[in-house]
């Protein structure tokens, strides 16, 4: 009798321990995948306000997100594990990189992964402030692609999100450089219709007023020189350099200025105290 009792107690303790170990992990099914991602509960509660609220309220440690994209979740999970972004995202010359960037930022926004959003933003700020060589034309230097990036961002993110501000600022930069397009980049008629009620027009006007005050004379557009000749490509490139630097979130030595934290989701003090940048 005593042996049976001891065996029962031991077996019960083993079951309790197994249950506790299982409860320390969370299963997440993404898209139409039949195999879940297994993530430590503590990691999710630490990094995500969405999961922290649900799990600490007693939610079963199993989630299904059939409408989410598998690729963006893979980037997020890689970041959770490695604390860095995978090369598939940070290689600037890959096609449609900007779309993945936007979708990853939107995923972080959706589930409250604020540090992940800031890591994505750090990459965006670093890339769009890197003036490329003459043989390189990444997506942030192509007007039509920037137009699509803005449209994609306004479809995918919430109002007042920081990513909207950054891309609209890029459109304003194009506008001041060469105002051939009323909004700096060539939006299609359908894109402009889709912007109705989204806050784009108000944000563009706000950024146009703010950024216009800081443009130096040497960066202002001047099609015809004093001698009556058209602006040379060299002069045009030099002028765009001045314009880009005057509006840049970095100084000429590629150091982040103090106001880069304005684009972060987490409190500024968190980054100032830690003295780090998203490199």
mmCIF file of C-alpha atoms in Angstrom:
data_model
loop_
_atom_site.group_PDB
_atom_site.id
_atom_site.type_symbol
_atom_site.label_atom_id
_atom_site.label_comp_id
_atom_site.label_asym_id
_atom_site.label_seq_id
_atom_site.Cartn_x
_atom_site.Cartn_y
_atom_site.Cartn_z
ATOM 1 C CA UNK A 1 0.000 0.000 0.000
ATOM 2 C CA UNK A 2 2.798 2.315 0.944
ATOM 3 C CA UNK A 3 4.689 1.529 -2.262
ATOM 4 C CA UNK A 4 1.623 2.241 -4.382
ATOM 5 C CA UNK A 5 1.099 5.488 -2.524
ATOM 6 C CA UNK A 6 4.707 6.556 -3.085
ATOM 7 C CA UNK A 7 4.486 5.609 -6.751
ATOM 8 C CA UNK A 8 1.311 7.653 -7.120
ATOM 9 C CA UNK A 9 2.837 10.685 -5.463
ATOM 10 C CA UNK A 10 5.956 10.459 -7.610
ATOM 11 C CA UNK A 11 3.914 10.039 -10.770
ATOM 12 C CA UNK A 12 1.770 13.021 -9.823
ATOM 13 C CA UNK A 13 4.853 15.182 -9.213
ATOM 14 C CA UNK A 14 6.238 14.211 -12.615
ATOM 15 C CA UNK A 15 2.980 15.185 -14.275
ATOM 16 C CA UNK A 16 3.002 18.522 -12.455
ATOM 17 C CA UNK A 17 6.570 19.195 -13.580
ATOM 18 C CA UNK A 18 5.764 18.281 -17.178
ATOM 19 C CA UNK A 19 2.702 20.517 -17.096
ATOM 20 C CA UNK A 20 4.738 23.408 -15.749
ATOM 21 C CA UNK A 21 7.347 22.945 -18.456
ATOM 22 C CA UNK A 22 4.653 22.876 -21.120
ATOM 23 C CA UNK A 23 3.067 26.004 -19.701
ATOM 24 C CA UNK A 24 6.390 27.809 -19.987
ATOM 25 C CA UNK A 25 6.132 27.568 -23.786
ATOM 26 C CA UNK A 26 3.608 28.982 -26.238
ATOM 27 C CA UNK A 27 2.491 27.366 -29.495
ATOM 28 C CA UNK A 28 1.782 29.698 -32.414
ATOM 29 C CA UNK A 29 0.254 28.574 -35.713
ATOM 30 C CA UNK A 30 0.792 30.998 -38.594
ATOM 31 C CA UNK A 31 -1.067 31.081 -41.918
ATOM 32 C CA UNK A 32 -2.026 27.544 -42.979
ATOM 33 C CA UNK A 33 0.923 25.809 -41.301
ATOM 34 C CA UNK A 34 0.110 22.593 -39.445
ATOM 35 C CA UNK A 35 3.250 22.713 -37.324
ATOM 36 C CA UNK A 36 3.366 25.397 -34.625
ATOM 37 C CA UNK A 37 6.251 27.608 -33.644
ATOM 38 C CA UNK A 38 7.200 26.908 -30.034
ATOM 39 C CA UNK A 39 8.312 30.044 -28.180
ATOM 40 C CA UNK A 40 9.234 30.609 -24.569
ATOM 41 C CA UNK A 41 6.395 32.269 -22.729
ATOM 42 C CA UNK A 42 8.774 34.550 -20.850
ATOM 43 C CA UNK A 43 10.179 35.882 -24.131
ATOM 44 C CA UNK A 44 6.727 36.726 -25.468
ATOM 45 C CA UNK A 45 5.634 38.354 -22.230
ATOM 46 C CA UNK A 46 8.811 40.430 -22.151
ATOM 47 C CA UNK A 47 8.768 41.570 -25.768
ATOM 48 C CA UNK A 48 5.064 41.828 -26.618
ATOM 49 C CA UNK A 49 2.374 43.843 -24.848
ATOM 50 C CA UNK A 50 -0.261 41.843 -26.764
ATOM 51 C CA UNK A 51 0.917 38.434 -25.545
ATOM 52 C CA UNK A 52 1.768 39.710 -22.083
ATOM 53 C CA UNK A 53 -1.786 40.906 -21.506
ATOM 54 C CA UNK A 54 -3.417 37.715 -22.789
ATOM 55 C CA UNK A 55 -1.081 35.207 -21.163
ATOM 56 C CA UNK A 56 -1.115 36.918 -17.793
ATOM 57 C CA UNK A 57 -4.914 36.983 -17.987
ATOM 58 C CA UNK A 58 -5.047 33.195 -18.242
ATOM 59 C CA UNK A 59 -5.199 32.690 -22.014
ATOM 60 C CA UNK A 60 -4.365 29.169 -23.154
ATOM 61 C CA UNK A 61 -0.743 29.184 -24.440
ATOM 62 C CA UNK A 62 -1.833 28.429 -27.983
ATOM 63 C CA UNK A 63 -2.556 30.971 -30.711
ATOM 64 C CA UNK A 64 -3.650 30.741 -34.334
ATOM 65 C CA UNK A 65 -3.079 33.572 -36.816
ATOM 66 C CA UNK A 66 -4.394 32.277 -40.163
ATOM 67 C CA UNK A 67 -4.420 35.723 -41.776
ATOM 68 C CA UNK A 68 -0.786 36.578 -41.011
ATOM 69 C CA UNK A 69 2.086 36.119 -43.445
ATOM 70 C CA UNK A 70 4.561 33.363 -42.738
ATOM 71 C CA UNK A 71 7.589 35.303 -44.007
ATOM 72 C CA UNK A 72 7.092 38.222 -41.645
ATOM 73 C CA UNK A 73 6.662 35.901 -38.670
ATOM 74 C CA UNK A 74 9.909 34.168 -39.613
ATOM 75 C CA UNK A 75 11.710 37.513 -39.521
ATOM 76 C CA UNK A 76 10.178 38.285 -36.132
ATOM 77 C CA UNK A 77 11.119 34.888 -34.708
ATOM 78 C CA UNK A 78 14.650 35.237 -36.052
ATOM 79 C CA UNK A 79 14.927 38.598 -34.310
ATOM 80 C CA UNK A 80 13.589 37.140 -31.048
ATOM 81 C CA UNK A 81 16.268 34.451 -31.177
ATOM 82 C CA UNK A 82 19.252 36.339 -32.611
ATOM 83 C CA UNK A 83 18.468 39.962 -31.648
ATOM 84 C CA UNK A 84 19.330 40.969 -35.219
ATOM 85 C CA UNK A 85 17.605 41.044 -38.592
ATOM 86 C CA UNK A 86 18.124 38.296 -41.196
ATOM 87 C CA UNK A 87 20.012 39.085 -44.398
ATOM 88 C CA UNK A 88 16.882 38.483 -46.453
ATOM 89 C CA UNK A 89 15.500 41.673 -44.941
ATOM 90 C CA UNK A 90 18.542 43.921 -44.671
ATOM 91 C CA UNK A 91 20.009 43.371 -48.141
ATOM 92 C CA UNK A 92 19.008 46.670 -49.811
ATOM 93 C CA UNK A 93 19.342 45.528 -53.416
ATOM 94 C CA UNK A 94 16.847 42.666 -53.207
ATOM 95 C CA UNK A 95 13.563 43.165 -55.045
ATOM 96 C CA UNK A 96 10.581 44.136 -52.902
ATOM 97 C CA UNK A 97 12.706 44.507 -49.770
ATOM 98 C CA UNK A 98 10.712 47.593 -48.843
ATOM 99 C CA UNK A 99 7.458 45.629 -48.844
ATOM 100 C CA UNK A 100 8.868 43.105 -46.379
ATOM 101 C CA UNK A 101 10.173 45.948 -44.202
ATOM 102 C CA UNK A 102 6.728 47.548 -44.075
ATOM 103 C CA UNK A 103 4.963 44.263 -43.367
ATOM 104 C CA UNK A 104 7.402 43.401 -40.565
ATOM 105 C CA UNK A 105 6.883 46.802 -38.986
ATOM 106 C CA UNK A 106 3.109 46.336 -39.243
ATOM 107 C CA UNK A 107 3.385 42.885 -37.626
ATOM 108 C CA UNK A 108 5.300 44.365 -34.705
ATOM 109 C CA UNK A 109 2.688 47.078 -34.401
ATOM 110 C CA UNK A 110 -0.171 44.565 -34.487
ATOM 111 C CA UNK A 111 1.172 42.444 -31.630
ATOM 112 C CA UNK A 112 2.958 45.090 -29.594
ATOM 113 C CA UNK A 113 6.572 44.093 -30.303
ATOM 114 C CA UNK A 114 7.806 47.650 -29.803
ATOM 115 C CA UNK A 115 11.521 46.774 -29.694
ATOM 116 C CA UNK A 116 11.112 44.874 -32.978
ATOM 117 C CA UNK A 117 9.451 47.937 -34.510
ATOM 118 C CA UNK A 118 12.344 50.094 -33.352
ATOM 119 C CA UNK A 119 14.847 47.634 -34.808
ATOM 120 C CA UNK A 120 13.064 47.788 -38.151
ATOM 121 C CA UNK A 121 12.968 51.582 -37.927
ATOM 122 C CA UNK A 122 16.686 51.666 -37.164
ATOM 123 C CA UNK A 123 17.320 49.760 -40.385
ATOM 124 C CA UNK A 124 15.041 52.066 -42.379
ATOM 125 C CA UNK A 125 16.664 55.235 -41.029
ATOM 126 C CA UNK A 126 20.125 53.894 -41.686
ATOM 127 C CA UNK A 127 19.349 52.859 -45.256
ATOM 128 C CA UNK A 128 17.420 55.893 -46.496
ATOM 129 C CA UNK A 129 20.078 58.241 -45.152
ATOM 130 C CA UNK A 130 22.854 56.406 -46.985
ATOM 131 C CA UNK A 131 23.391 58.280 -50.247
ATOM 132 C CA UNK A 132 24.414 55.496 -52.682
ATOM 133 C CA UNK A 133 27.107 55.475 -55.334
ATOM 134 C CA UNK A 134 26.329 56.395 -58.927
ATOM 135 C CA UNK A 135 26.010 52.765 -60.000
ATOM 136 C CA UNK A 136 23.510 51.873 -57.285
ATOM 137 C CA UNK A 137 19.861 52.854 -57.248
ATOM 138 C CA UNK A 138 18.187 51.158 -54.286
ATOM 139 C CA UNK A 139 14.456 51.400 -53.770
ATOM 140 C CA UNK A 140 14.499 54.520 -51.577
ATOM 141 C CA UNK A 141 16.014 56.511 -54.493
ATOM 142 C CA UNK A 142 13.329 55.531 -56.999
ATOM 143 C CA UNK A 143 10.309 57.811 -57.065
ATOM 144 C CA UNK A 144 7.803 55.237 -58.263
ATOM 145 C CA UNK A 145 8.950 52.710 -55.656
ATOM 146 C CA UNK A 146 8.802 55.289 -52.852
ATOM 147 C CA UNK A 147 5.261 56.082 -54.002
ATOM 148 C CA UNK A 148 4.342 52.404 -53.712
ATOM 149 C CA UNK A 149 6.088 52.146 -50.327
ATOM 150 C CA UNK A 150 4.030 55.052 -48.986
ATOM 151 C CA UNK A 151 0.822 53.560 -50.348
ATOM 152 C CA UNK A 152 1.712 50.156 -48.867
ATOM 153 C CA UNK A 153 2.526 51.736 -45.504
ATOM 154 C CA UNK A 154 -0.768 53.596 -45.280
ATOM 155 C CA UNK A 155 -2.648 50.385 -46.118
ATOM 156 C CA UNK A 156 -0.751 48.264 -43.597
ATOM 157 C CA UNK A 157 -0.168 50.450 -40.538
ATOM 158 C CA UNK A 158 -2.181 52.374 -37.990
ATOM 159 C CA UNK A 159 -2.696 56.170 -38.104
ATOM 160 C CA UNK A 160 0.134 58.207 -36.562
ATOM 161 C CA UNK A 161 2.627 55.365 -36.918
ATOM 162 C CA UNK A 162 6.236 56.519 -37.159
ATOM 163 C CA UNK A 163 6.898 54.633 -40.392
ATOM 164 C CA UNK A 164 4.328 56.785 -42.191
ATOM 165 C CA UNK A 165 6.214 59.901 -41.145
ATOM 166 C CA UNK A 166 9.550 58.634 -42.435
ATOM 167 C CA UNK A 167 8.318 57.701 -45.908
ATOM 168 C CA UNK A 168 6.268 60.882 -46.309
ATOM 169 C CA UNK A 169 9.406 62.846 -45.443
ATOM 170 C CA UNK A 170 11.176 61.075 -48.305
ATOM 171 C CA UNK A 171 8.420 62.200 -50.678
ATOM 172 C CA UNK A 172 8.789 65.771 -49.415
ATOM 173 C CA UNK A 173 12.534 65.569 -50.038
ATOM 174 C CA UNK A 174 11.862 64.603 -53.663
ATOM 175 C CA UNK A 175 9.364 67.467 -53.909
ATOM 176 C CA UNK A 176 11.896 70.089 -52.836
ATOM 177 C CA UNK A 177 14.541 68.631 -55.116
ATOM 178 C CA UNK A 178 12.370 68.626 -58.228
ATOM 179 C CA UNK A 179 8.686 69.504 -57.934
ATOM 180 C CA UNK A 180 7.582 67.746 -61.118
ATOM 181 C CA UNK A 181 5.098 65.765 -59.025
ATOM 182 C CA UNK A 182 2.645 67.560 -56.713
ATOM 183 C CA UNK A 183 3.482 65.138 -53.898
ATOM 184 C CA UNK A 184 7.131 64.558 -54.753
ATOM 185 C CA UNK A 185 6.575 61.067 -56.152
ATOM 186 C CA UNK A 186 4.284 59.799 -58.945
ATOM 187 C CA UNK A 187 1.237 58.417 -57.181
ATOM 188 C CA UNK A 188 -1.343 56.762 -59.394
ATOM 189 C CA UNK A 189 -4.866 58.099 -59.485
ATOM 190 C CA UNK A 190 -6.071 55.054 -57.548
ATOM 191 C CA UNK A 191 -3.438 55.560 -54.854
ATOM 192 C CA UNK A 192 -4.529 59.170 -54.397
ATOM 193 C CA UNK A 193 -8.147 58.023 -54.124
ATOM 194 C CA UNK A 194 -7.133 55.419 -51.534
ATOM 195 C CA UNK A 195 -5.419 58.148 -49.491
ATOM 196 C CA UNK A 196 -8.728 59.946 -48.977
ATOM 197 C CA UNK A 197 -9.434 59.953 -45.259
ATOM 198 C CA UNK A 198 -6.122 58.262 -44.418
ATOM 199 C CA UNK A 199 -4.389 61.404 -43.184
ATOM 200 C CA UNK A 200 -1.755 61.370 -45.941
ATOM 201 C CA UNK A 201 -2.527 64.817 -47.346
ATOM 202 C CA UNK A 202 -2.462 66.444 -43.914
ATOM 203 C CA UNK A 203 0.807 64.707 -43.025
ATOM 204 C CA UNK A 204 2.429 65.712 -46.318
ATOM 205 C CA UNK A 205 1.454 69.365 -45.822
ATOM 206 C CA UNK A 206 2.772 69.288 -42.249
ATOM 207 C CA UNK A 207 6.125 67.786 -43.256
ATOM 208 C CA UNK A 208 6.379 70.136 -46.230
ATOM 209 C CA UNK A 209 6.077 73.144 -43.921
ATOM 210 C CA UNK A 210 8.441 71.740 -41.287
ATOM 211 C CA UNK A 211 11.168 70.596 -43.651
ATOM 212 C CA UNK A 212 10.991 73.618 -45.940
ATOM 213 C CA UNK A 213 12.172 75.925 -43.187
ATOM 214 C CA UNK A 214 15.526 74.165 -42.962
ATOM 215 C CA UNK A 215 16.602 74.122 -46.621
ATOM 216 C CA UNK A 216 19.846 76.051 -47.269
ATOM 217 C CA UNK A 217 20.035 78.316 -50.360
ATOM 218 C CA UNK A 218 22.597 76.075 -52.078
ATOM 219 C CA UNK A 219 20.148 73.174 -51.960
ATOM 220 C CA UNK A 220 17.198 75.017 -53.466
ATOM 221 C CA UNK A 221 16.075 74.144 -56.955
ATOM 222 C CA UNK A 222 17.496 76.303 -59.755
ATOM 223 C CA UNK A 223 16.972 75.004 -63.283
ATOM 224 C CA UNK A 224 18.793 77.832 -65.022
ATOM 225 C CA UNK A 225 22.217 79.016 -63.894
ATOM 226 C CA UNK A 226 23.382 82.626 -63.991
ATOM 227 C CA UNK A 227 25.012 82.066 -67.377
ATOM 228 C CA UNK A 228 21.687 80.849 -68.766
ATOM 229 C CA UNK A 229 22.727 77.208 -69.086
ATOM 230 C CA UNK A 230 20.776 74.302 -67.675
ATOM 231 C CA UNK A 231 21.914 72.792 -64.414
ATOM 232 C CA UNK A 232 24.564 70.134 -65.028
ATOM 233 C CA UNK A 233 24.218 66.618 -63.662
ATOM 234 C CA UNK A 234 27.197 67.285 -61.397
ATOM 235 C CA UNK A 235 25.615 70.449 -59.976
ATOM 236 C CA UNK A 236 22.292 68.670 -59.629
ATOM 237 C CA UNK A 237 23.932 65.840 -57.714
ATOM 238 C CA UNK A 238 25.783 68.273 -55.463
ATOM 239 C CA UNK A 239 22.569 70.177 -54.780
ATOM 240 C CA UNK A 240 20.705 66.989 -53.920
ATOM 241 C CA UNK A 241 23.536 66.041 -51.559
ATOM 242 C CA UNK A 242 23.106 69.360 -49.745
ATOM 243 C CA UNK A 243 19.341 68.945 -49.674
ATOM 244 C CA UNK A 244 19.594 65.379 -48.410
ATOM 245 C CA UNK A 245 22.055 66.324 -45.666
ATOM 246 C CA UNK A 246 19.985 69.320 -44.594
ATOM 247 C CA UNK A 247 16.983 67.056 -44.048
ATOM 248 C CA UNK A 248 18.898 63.991 -42.938
ATOM 249 C CA UNK A 249 18.415 62.353 -39.570
ATOM 250 C CA UNK A 250 22.219 62.023 -39.448
ATOM 251 C CA UNK A 251 25.095 64.468 -39.629
ATOM 252 C CA UNK A 252 27.815 64.486 -42.283
ATOM 253 C CA UNK A 253 29.858 61.915 -40.357
ATOM 254 C CA UNK A 254 26.925 59.472 -40.372
ATOM 255 C CA UNK A 255 26.313 59.868 -36.650
ATOM 256 C CA UNK A 256 22.726 59.759 -35.444
ATOM 257 C CA UNK A 257 21.449 63.108 -34.297
ATOM 258 C CA UNK A 258 19.552 63.398 -31.063
ATOM 259 C CA UNK A 259 16.147 63.533 -32.731
ATOM 260 C CA UNK A 260 16.388 60.056 -34.285
ATOM 261 C CA UNK A 261 14.682 58.814 -31.140
ATOM 262 C CA UNK A 262 11.564 60.676 -32.265
ATOM 263 C CA UNK A 263 10.983 57.795 -34.667
ATOM 264 C CA UNK A 264 11.180 55.109 -32.001
ATOM 265 C CA UNK A 265 8.172 53.498 -30.324
ATOM 266 C CA UNK A 266 9.843 52.870 -26.979
ATOM 267 C CA UNK A 267 10.532 55.847 -24.677
ATOM 268 C CA UNK A 268 13.496 58.016 -25.664
ATOM 269 C CA UNK A 269 15.006 57.638 -22.213
ATOM 270 C CA UNK A 270 15.409 53.904 -22.764
ATOM 271 C CA UNK A 271 17.824 54.465 -25.642
ATOM 272 C CA UNK A 272 19.554 57.486 -24.162
ATOM 273 C CA UNK A 273 20.361 55.596 -20.990
ATOM 274 C CA UNK A 274 21.622 52.580 -22.870
ATOM 275 C CA UNK A 275 23.502 54.815 -25.313
ATOM 276 C CA UNK A 276 22.910 52.521 -28.227
ATOM 277 C CA UNK A 277 21.706 52.786 -31.782
ATOM 278 C CA UNK A 278 20.053 50.172 -33.940
ATOM 279 C CA UNK A 279 23.178 49.071 -35.787
#
